[in-house]
mmCIF file of C-alpha atoms in Angstrom:
data_model
loop_
_atom_site.group_PDB
_atom_site.id
_atom_site.type_symbol
_atom_site.label_atom_id
_atom_site.label_comp_id
_atom_site.label_asym_id
_atom_site.label_seq_id
_atom_site.Cartn_x
_atom_site.Cartn_y
_atom_site.Cartn_z
ATOM 1 C CA ARG A 175 161.910 235.367 75.929
ATOM 2 C CA ILE A 176 159.439 235.340 78.915
ATOM 3 C CA LEU A 177 162.135 234.365 81.333
ATOM 4 C CA GLY A 178 164.513 237.302 80.156
ATOM 5 C CA GLY A 179 161.679 239.651 80.266
ATOM 6 C CA MET A 180 160.936 238.655 83.781
ATOM 7 C CA LYS A 181 164.464 238.960 84.997
ATOM 8 C CA ARG A 182 164.737 242.362 83.620
ATOM 9 C CA LYS A 183 161.203 243.657 84.977
ATOM 10 C CA VAL A 184 161.059 242.243 88.410
ATOM 11 C CA GLY A 185 164.578 240.757 88.995
ATOM 12 C CA GLU A 186 165.815 237.129 89.265
ATOM 13 C CA THR A 187 165.046 236.743 92.951
ATOM 14 C CA ASN A 188 161.237 237.441 92.223
ATOM 15 C CA PRO A 189 159.145 234.262 92.960
ATOM 16 C CA ASP A 190 157.416 234.339 89.598
ATOM 17 C CA THR A 191 160.740 234.447 87.757
ATOM 18 C CA LEU A 192 161.874 231.614 89.702
ATOM 19 C CA GLN A 193 158.626 229.787 89.154
ATOM 20 C CA THR A 194 159.206 230.373 85.385
ATOM 21 C CA MET A 195 162.550 228.929 85.569
ATOM 22 C CA HIS A 196 161.341 225.791 87.408
ATOM 23 C CA ASN A 197 158.697 225.378 84.742
ATOM 24 C CA LEU A 198 160.838 225.925 81.986
ATOM 25 C CA GLY A 199 163.510 223.416 83.403
ATOM 26 C CA LEU A 200 160.527 220.875 83.712
ATOM 27 C CA ALA A 201 159.638 221.601 80.023
ATOM 28 C CA TYR A 202 163.266 221.021 78.960
ATOM 29 C CA GLY A 203 163.277 217.700 80.987
ATOM 30 C CA HIS A 204 160.309 216.393 79.253
ATOM 31 C CA GLN A 205 161.718 217.256 75.842
ATOM 32 C CA ALA A 206 164.852 215.387 76.852
ATOM 33 C CA GLN A 207 166.748 218.596 76.667
ATOM 34 C CA TYR A 208 168.782 217.523 79.860
ATOM 35 C CA GLU A 209 171.589 219.867 79.682
ATOM 36 C CA LYS A 210 169.452 222.866 79.392
ATOM 37 C CA ALA A 211 167.180 221.650 82.310
ATOM 38 C CA GLU A 212 170.103 220.995 84.483
ATOM 39 C CA GLU A 213 171.538 224.332 83.928
ATOM 40 C CA LEU A 214 168.160 226.278 84.683
ATOM 41 C CA PHE A 215 167.855 224.131 88.065
ATOM 42 C CA LYS A 216 171.244 224.828 89.047
ATOM 43 C CA GLN A 217 170.763 228.531 88.394
ATOM 44 C CA ALA A 218 167.492 228.472 90.280
ATOM 45 C CA ILE A 219 169.004 226.672 93.326
ATOM 46 C CA TYR A 220 172.064 229.143 93.370
ATOM 47 C CA ILE A 221 169.518 232.161 93.368
ATOM 48 C CA GLN A 222 167.253 230.717 95.934
ATOM 49 C CA GLU A 223 169.996 229.845 98.184
ATOM 50 C CA SER A 224 171.489 233.358 98.103
ATOM 51 C CA ALA A 225 168.366 235.256 98.334
ATOM 52 C CA ARG A 226 167.070 236.770 101.600
ATOM 53 C CA ASN A 227 163.548 235.804 100.769
ATOM 54 C CA PHE A 228 164.339 232.153 100.153
ATOM 55 C CA GLY A 229 167.475 230.455 101.524
ATOM 56 C CA PRO A 230 168.886 226.772 101.411
ATOM 57 C CA ASP A 231 166.003 225.341 103.235
ATOM 58 C CA HIS A 232 163.065 227.168 101.793
ATOM 59 C CA PRO A 233 160.335 224.906 100.486
ATOM 60 C CA GLU A 234 160.700 226.420 96.873
ATOM 61 C CA THR A 235 164.555 225.653 97.339
ATOM 62 C CA LEU A 236 163.896 222.201 98.234
ATOM 63 C CA ARG A 237 161.321 221.708 95.314
ATOM 64 C CA THR A 238 163.896 222.787 92.921
ATOM 65 C CA VAL A 239 166.597 220.365 94.566
ATOM 66 C CA ASN A 240 163.922 217.561 94.242
ATOM 67 C CA ALA A 241 163.411 218.365 90.547
ATOM 68 C CA LEU A 242 167.074 218.352 89.769
ATOM 69 C CA ALA A 243 167.532 214.987 91.584
ATOM 70 C CA ASN A 244 164.738 213.551 89.466
ATOM 71 C CA LEU A 245 166.540 214.825 86.338
ATOM 72 C CA TYR A 246 169.714 213.273 87.556
ATOM 73 C CA ASP A 247 167.990 209.998 88.092
ATOM 74 C CA ARG A 248 166.566 210.000 84.527
ATOM 75 C CA ARG A 249 170.114 210.752 83.220
ATOM 76 C CA GLN A 250 171.311 207.816 85.237
ATOM 77 C CA GLN A 251 173.673 210.128 87.440
ATOM 78 C CA TYR A 252 172.620 208.214 90.402
ATOM 79 C CA GLU A 253 175.258 209.488 92.853
ATOM 80 C CA HIS A 254 173.941 212.976 92.350
ATOM 81 C CA ALA A 255 170.417 211.965 92.411
ATOM 82 C CA ILE A 256 170.901 210.304 95.941
ATOM 83 C CA GLU A 257 172.779 213.200 97.333
ATOM 84 C CA LEU A 258 170.070 215.691 96.103
ATOM 85 C CA TYR A 259 167.111 213.431 97.321
ATOM 86 C CA LYS A 260 168.840 212.949 100.861
ATOM 87 C CA ARG A 261 168.863 216.802 100.806
ATOM 88 C CA ALA A 262 165.267 217.206 99.885
ATOM 89 C CA ILE A 263 164.039 214.551 102.497
ATOM 90 C CA ASN A 264 166.228 216.095 105.361
ATOM 91 C CA GLY A 265 164.776 219.721 104.618
ATOM 92 C CA ARG A 266 161.226 218.645 103.985
ATOM 93 C CA GLU A 267 161.183 216.566 107.288
ATOM 94 C CA LYS A 268 162.112 219.679 109.194
ATOM 95 C CA LEU A 269 159.902 221.919 107.471
ATOM 96 C CA PHE A 270 156.849 219.610 107.259
ATOM 97 C CA GLY A 271 157.423 216.524 109.183
ATOM 98 C CA THR A 272 158.238 212.980 108.329
ATOM 99 C CA ASP A 273 154.940 211.981 107.041
ATOM 100 C CA HIS A 274 154.098 215.012 104.799
ATOM 101 C CA PRO A 275 153.116 214.103 101.174
ATOM 102 C CA GLN A 276 156.182 216.244 99.839
ATOM 103 C CA THR A 277 158.595 214.393 102.164
ATOM 104 C CA LEU A 278 157.189 211.148 101.023
ATOM 105 C CA ARG A 279 157.485 211.811 97.386
ATOM 106 C CA SER A 280 161.212 212.615 97.916
ATOM 107 C CA ILE A 281 161.498 209.287 99.741
ATOM 108 C CA CYS A 282 159.702 207.585 96.957
ATOM 109 C CA GLY A 283 162.264 209.232 94.442
ATOM 110 C CA LEU A 284 165.153 207.911 96.507
ATOM 111 C CA ALA A 285 163.800 204.473 96.767
ATOM 112 C CA ASN A 286 163.450 204.609 92.853
ATOM 113 C CA VAL A 287 167.304 205.346 92.654
ATOM 114 C CA TYR A 288 168.155 202.598 95.065
ATOM 115 C CA MET A 289 166.052 200.114 93.183
ATOM 116 C CA ARG A 290 167.814 201.037 89.940
ATOM 117 C CA THR A 291 171.004 200.464 91.620
ATOM 118 C CA ASP A 292 170.232 197.065 93.022
ATOM 119 C CA LEU A 293 169.979 198.436 96.625
ATOM 120 C CA LEU A 294 167.026 196.525 96.731
ATOM 121 C CA GLU A 295 166.404 196.240 100.678
ATOM 122 C CA GLU A 296 167.016 199.912 101.114
ATOM 123 C CA ALA A 297 164.500 200.611 98.275
ATOM 124 C CA LYS A 298 161.616 198.310 100.038
ATOM 125 C CA THR A 299 162.492 199.991 103.230
ATOM 126 C CA LEU A 300 161.827 203.467 101.736
ATOM 127 C CA TYR A 301 158.852 202.251 99.677
ATOM 128 C CA SER A 302 157.256 200.669 102.838
ATOM 129 C CA ARG A 303 157.952 203.698 104.965
ATOM 130 C CA SER A 304 156.295 205.897 102.289
ATOM 131 C CA LEU A 305 153.330 203.448 101.885
ATOM 132 C CA ASP A 306 152.471 203.452 105.702
ATOM 133 C CA ALA A 307 152.607 206.828 106.112
ATOM 134 C CA SER A 308 150.738 207.683 102.918
ATOM 135 C CA GLU A 309 147.911 205.321 104.021
ATOM 136 C CA LYS A 310 147.669 207.002 107.386
ATOM 137 C CA HIS A 311 147.503 210.480 105.832
ATOM 138 C CA PHE A 312 145.171 209.838 102.940
ATOM 139 C CA GLN A 313 143.122 206.900 104.282
ATOM 140 C CA ILE A 314 142.101 206.044 100.565
ATOM 141 C CA GLU A 315 143.872 204.937 97.371
ATOM 142 C CA ASN A 316 145.579 207.971 95.859
ATOM 143 C CA PRO A 317 148.444 208.512 93.553
ATOM 144 C CA ASP A 318 151.105 208.745 96.471
ATOM 145 C CA VAL A 319 149.815 205.408 97.936
ATOM 146 C CA LEU A 320 149.713 203.594 94.528
ATOM 147 C CA ARG A 321 153.179 204.867 93.695
ATOM 148 C CA ALA A 322 154.525 203.227 96.665
ATOM 149 C CA VAL A 323 152.599 200.023 96.123
ATOM 150 C CA HIS A 324 153.921 199.838 92.677
ATOM 151 C CA GLY A 325 157.324 200.431 94.010
ATOM 152 C CA ILE A 326 157.191 197.586 96.433
ATOM 153 C CA ALA A 327 155.821 195.199 93.773
ATOM 154 C CA SER A 328 158.868 196.108 91.603
ATOM 155 C CA VAL A 329 161.297 195.325 94.629
ATOM 156 C CA LEU A 330 159.336 192.017 95.245
ATOM 157 C CA THR A 331 159.793 190.955 91.568
ATOM 158 C CA ARG A 332 163.471 191.655 91.618
ATOM 159 C CA GLN A 333 163.583 189.574 94.777
ATOM 160 C CA HIS A 334 161.753 186.635 93.089
ATOM 161 C CA GLU A 335 158.848 187.058 95.713
ATOM 162 C CA TYR A 336 156.325 186.743 92.767
ATOM 163 C CA SER A 337 153.316 185.788 94.807
ATOM 164 C CA GLN A 338 153.590 189.002 96.944
ATOM 165 C CA ALA A 339 154.551 190.923 93.830
ATOM 166 C CA GLU A 340 151.438 189.782 92.002
ATOM 167 C CA LYS A 341 149.187 191.083 94.923
ATOM 168 C CA GLN A 342 150.769 194.347 94.967
ATOM 169 C CA TYR A 343 150.470 194.937 91.170
ATOM 170 C CA GLU A 344 146.963 193.707 91.316
ATOM 171 C CA ARG A 345 146.354 196.566 93.974
ATOM 172 C CA ALA A 346 148.317 199.053 92.024
ATOM 173 C CA ILE A 347 146.284 198.373 88.737
ATOM 174 C CA ALA A 348 142.926 198.431 90.488
ATOM 175 C CA GLY A 349 143.683 202.004 92.033
ATOM 176 C CA ARG A 350 145.362 203.385 89.137
ATOM 177 C CA THR A 351 142.574 202.304 86.683
ATOM 178 C CA ALA A 352 139.991 203.674 88.885
ATOM 179 C CA LEU A 353 141.938 207.016 89.454
ATOM 180 C CA LEU A 354 143.750 207.555 86.242
ATOM 181 C CA GLY A 355 142.230 205.257 83.662
ATOM 182 C CA GLU A 356 143.571 202.210 82.123
ATOM 183 C CA GLY A 357 145.387 203.984 79.261
ATOM 184 C CA HIS A 358 147.358 206.095 81.711
ATOM 185 C CA ALA A 359 151.219 205.626 81.647
ATOM 186 C CA ASP A 360 151.261 204.828 85.340
ATOM 187 C CA THR A 361 148.322 202.063 84.952
ATOM 188 C CA LEU A 362 150.266 200.629 81.949
ATOM 189 C CA ARG A 363 153.391 200.461 83.863
ATOM 190 C CA SER A 364 151.702 198.230 86.639
ATOM 191 C CA ILE A 365 150.099 196.208 83.987
ATOM 192 C CA GLU A 366 153.546 195.584 82.359
ATOM 193 C CA GLY A 367 155.026 194.577 85.790
ATOM 194 C CA LEU A 368 152.227 192.186 86.436
ATOM 195 C CA ALA A 369 152.886 190.611 83.034
ATOM 196 C CA ILE A 370 156.399 190.133 83.772
ATOM 197 C CA VAL A 371 155.327 188.623 87.043
ATOM 198 C CA TYR A 372 152.848 186.095 85.061
ATOM 199 C CA THR A 373 155.679 185.446 82.492
ATOM 200 C CA LYS A 374 158.332 184.529 85.375
ATOM 201 C CA THR A 375 155.925 182.179 86.887
ATOM 202 C CA GLY A 376 154.912 180.404 83.663
ATOM 203 C CA GLN A 377 151.519 181.907 83.471
ATOM 204 C CA TYR A 378 151.994 182.718 79.924
ATOM 205 C CA GLY A 379 148.235 182.997 78.809
ATOM 206 C CA LYS A 380 147.703 185.512 81.592
ATOM 207 C CA ALA A 381 150.876 187.451 80.545
ATOM 208 C CA GLU A 382 149.908 187.473 76.726
ATOM 209 C CA GLU A 383 146.567 188.755 77.583
ATOM 210 C CA LEU A 384 147.954 191.683 79.609
ATOM 211 C CA TYR A 385 150.522 192.569 76.844
ATOM 212 C CA ARG A 386 147.655 192.512 74.356
ATOM 213 C CA LYS A 387 146.203 195.393 76.295
#
């Protein structure tokens, strides 16, 4: 109802209307109403690409492109996700530079897809690039840094490099616990990753302790 009213009142190319479309698409995605989310993101991208006050390489257009890429990743439509993440990365590099947080978030998104499609070396390269740039940019542990650390740990686990994976998971857990709290979903994800490493290396007591948390 809000979206329809805004379209009639200020027009579909108004930034507030497009922001509402973006937010509604995210809400649908969180509720697993993926077809509705996809339709809204596609509509928003079409409007943004065609509007004189936006265009294909506008930051808000690329934000919607990135959101749709994330949606395709969650729906396991990996080819579409890869295509859109690459578009978001290329556009954000031109607008903001290679080390900008928005660029790095798109790089991490593409790395996630690569890992899920068993392109492990490609994923590790992107996670490492994101980590190096994030550390230079922030110089402290922050969610972007820790996202890359967790990603590297996940790849190392898949590659059976358990000792290195353990160190990266420990860093991710410590940082995420301090920033987000022990019960946050991201913290628990890193704890579960470390528990898997312990299980695979025969450290069953340590794994059980983590699983009990």
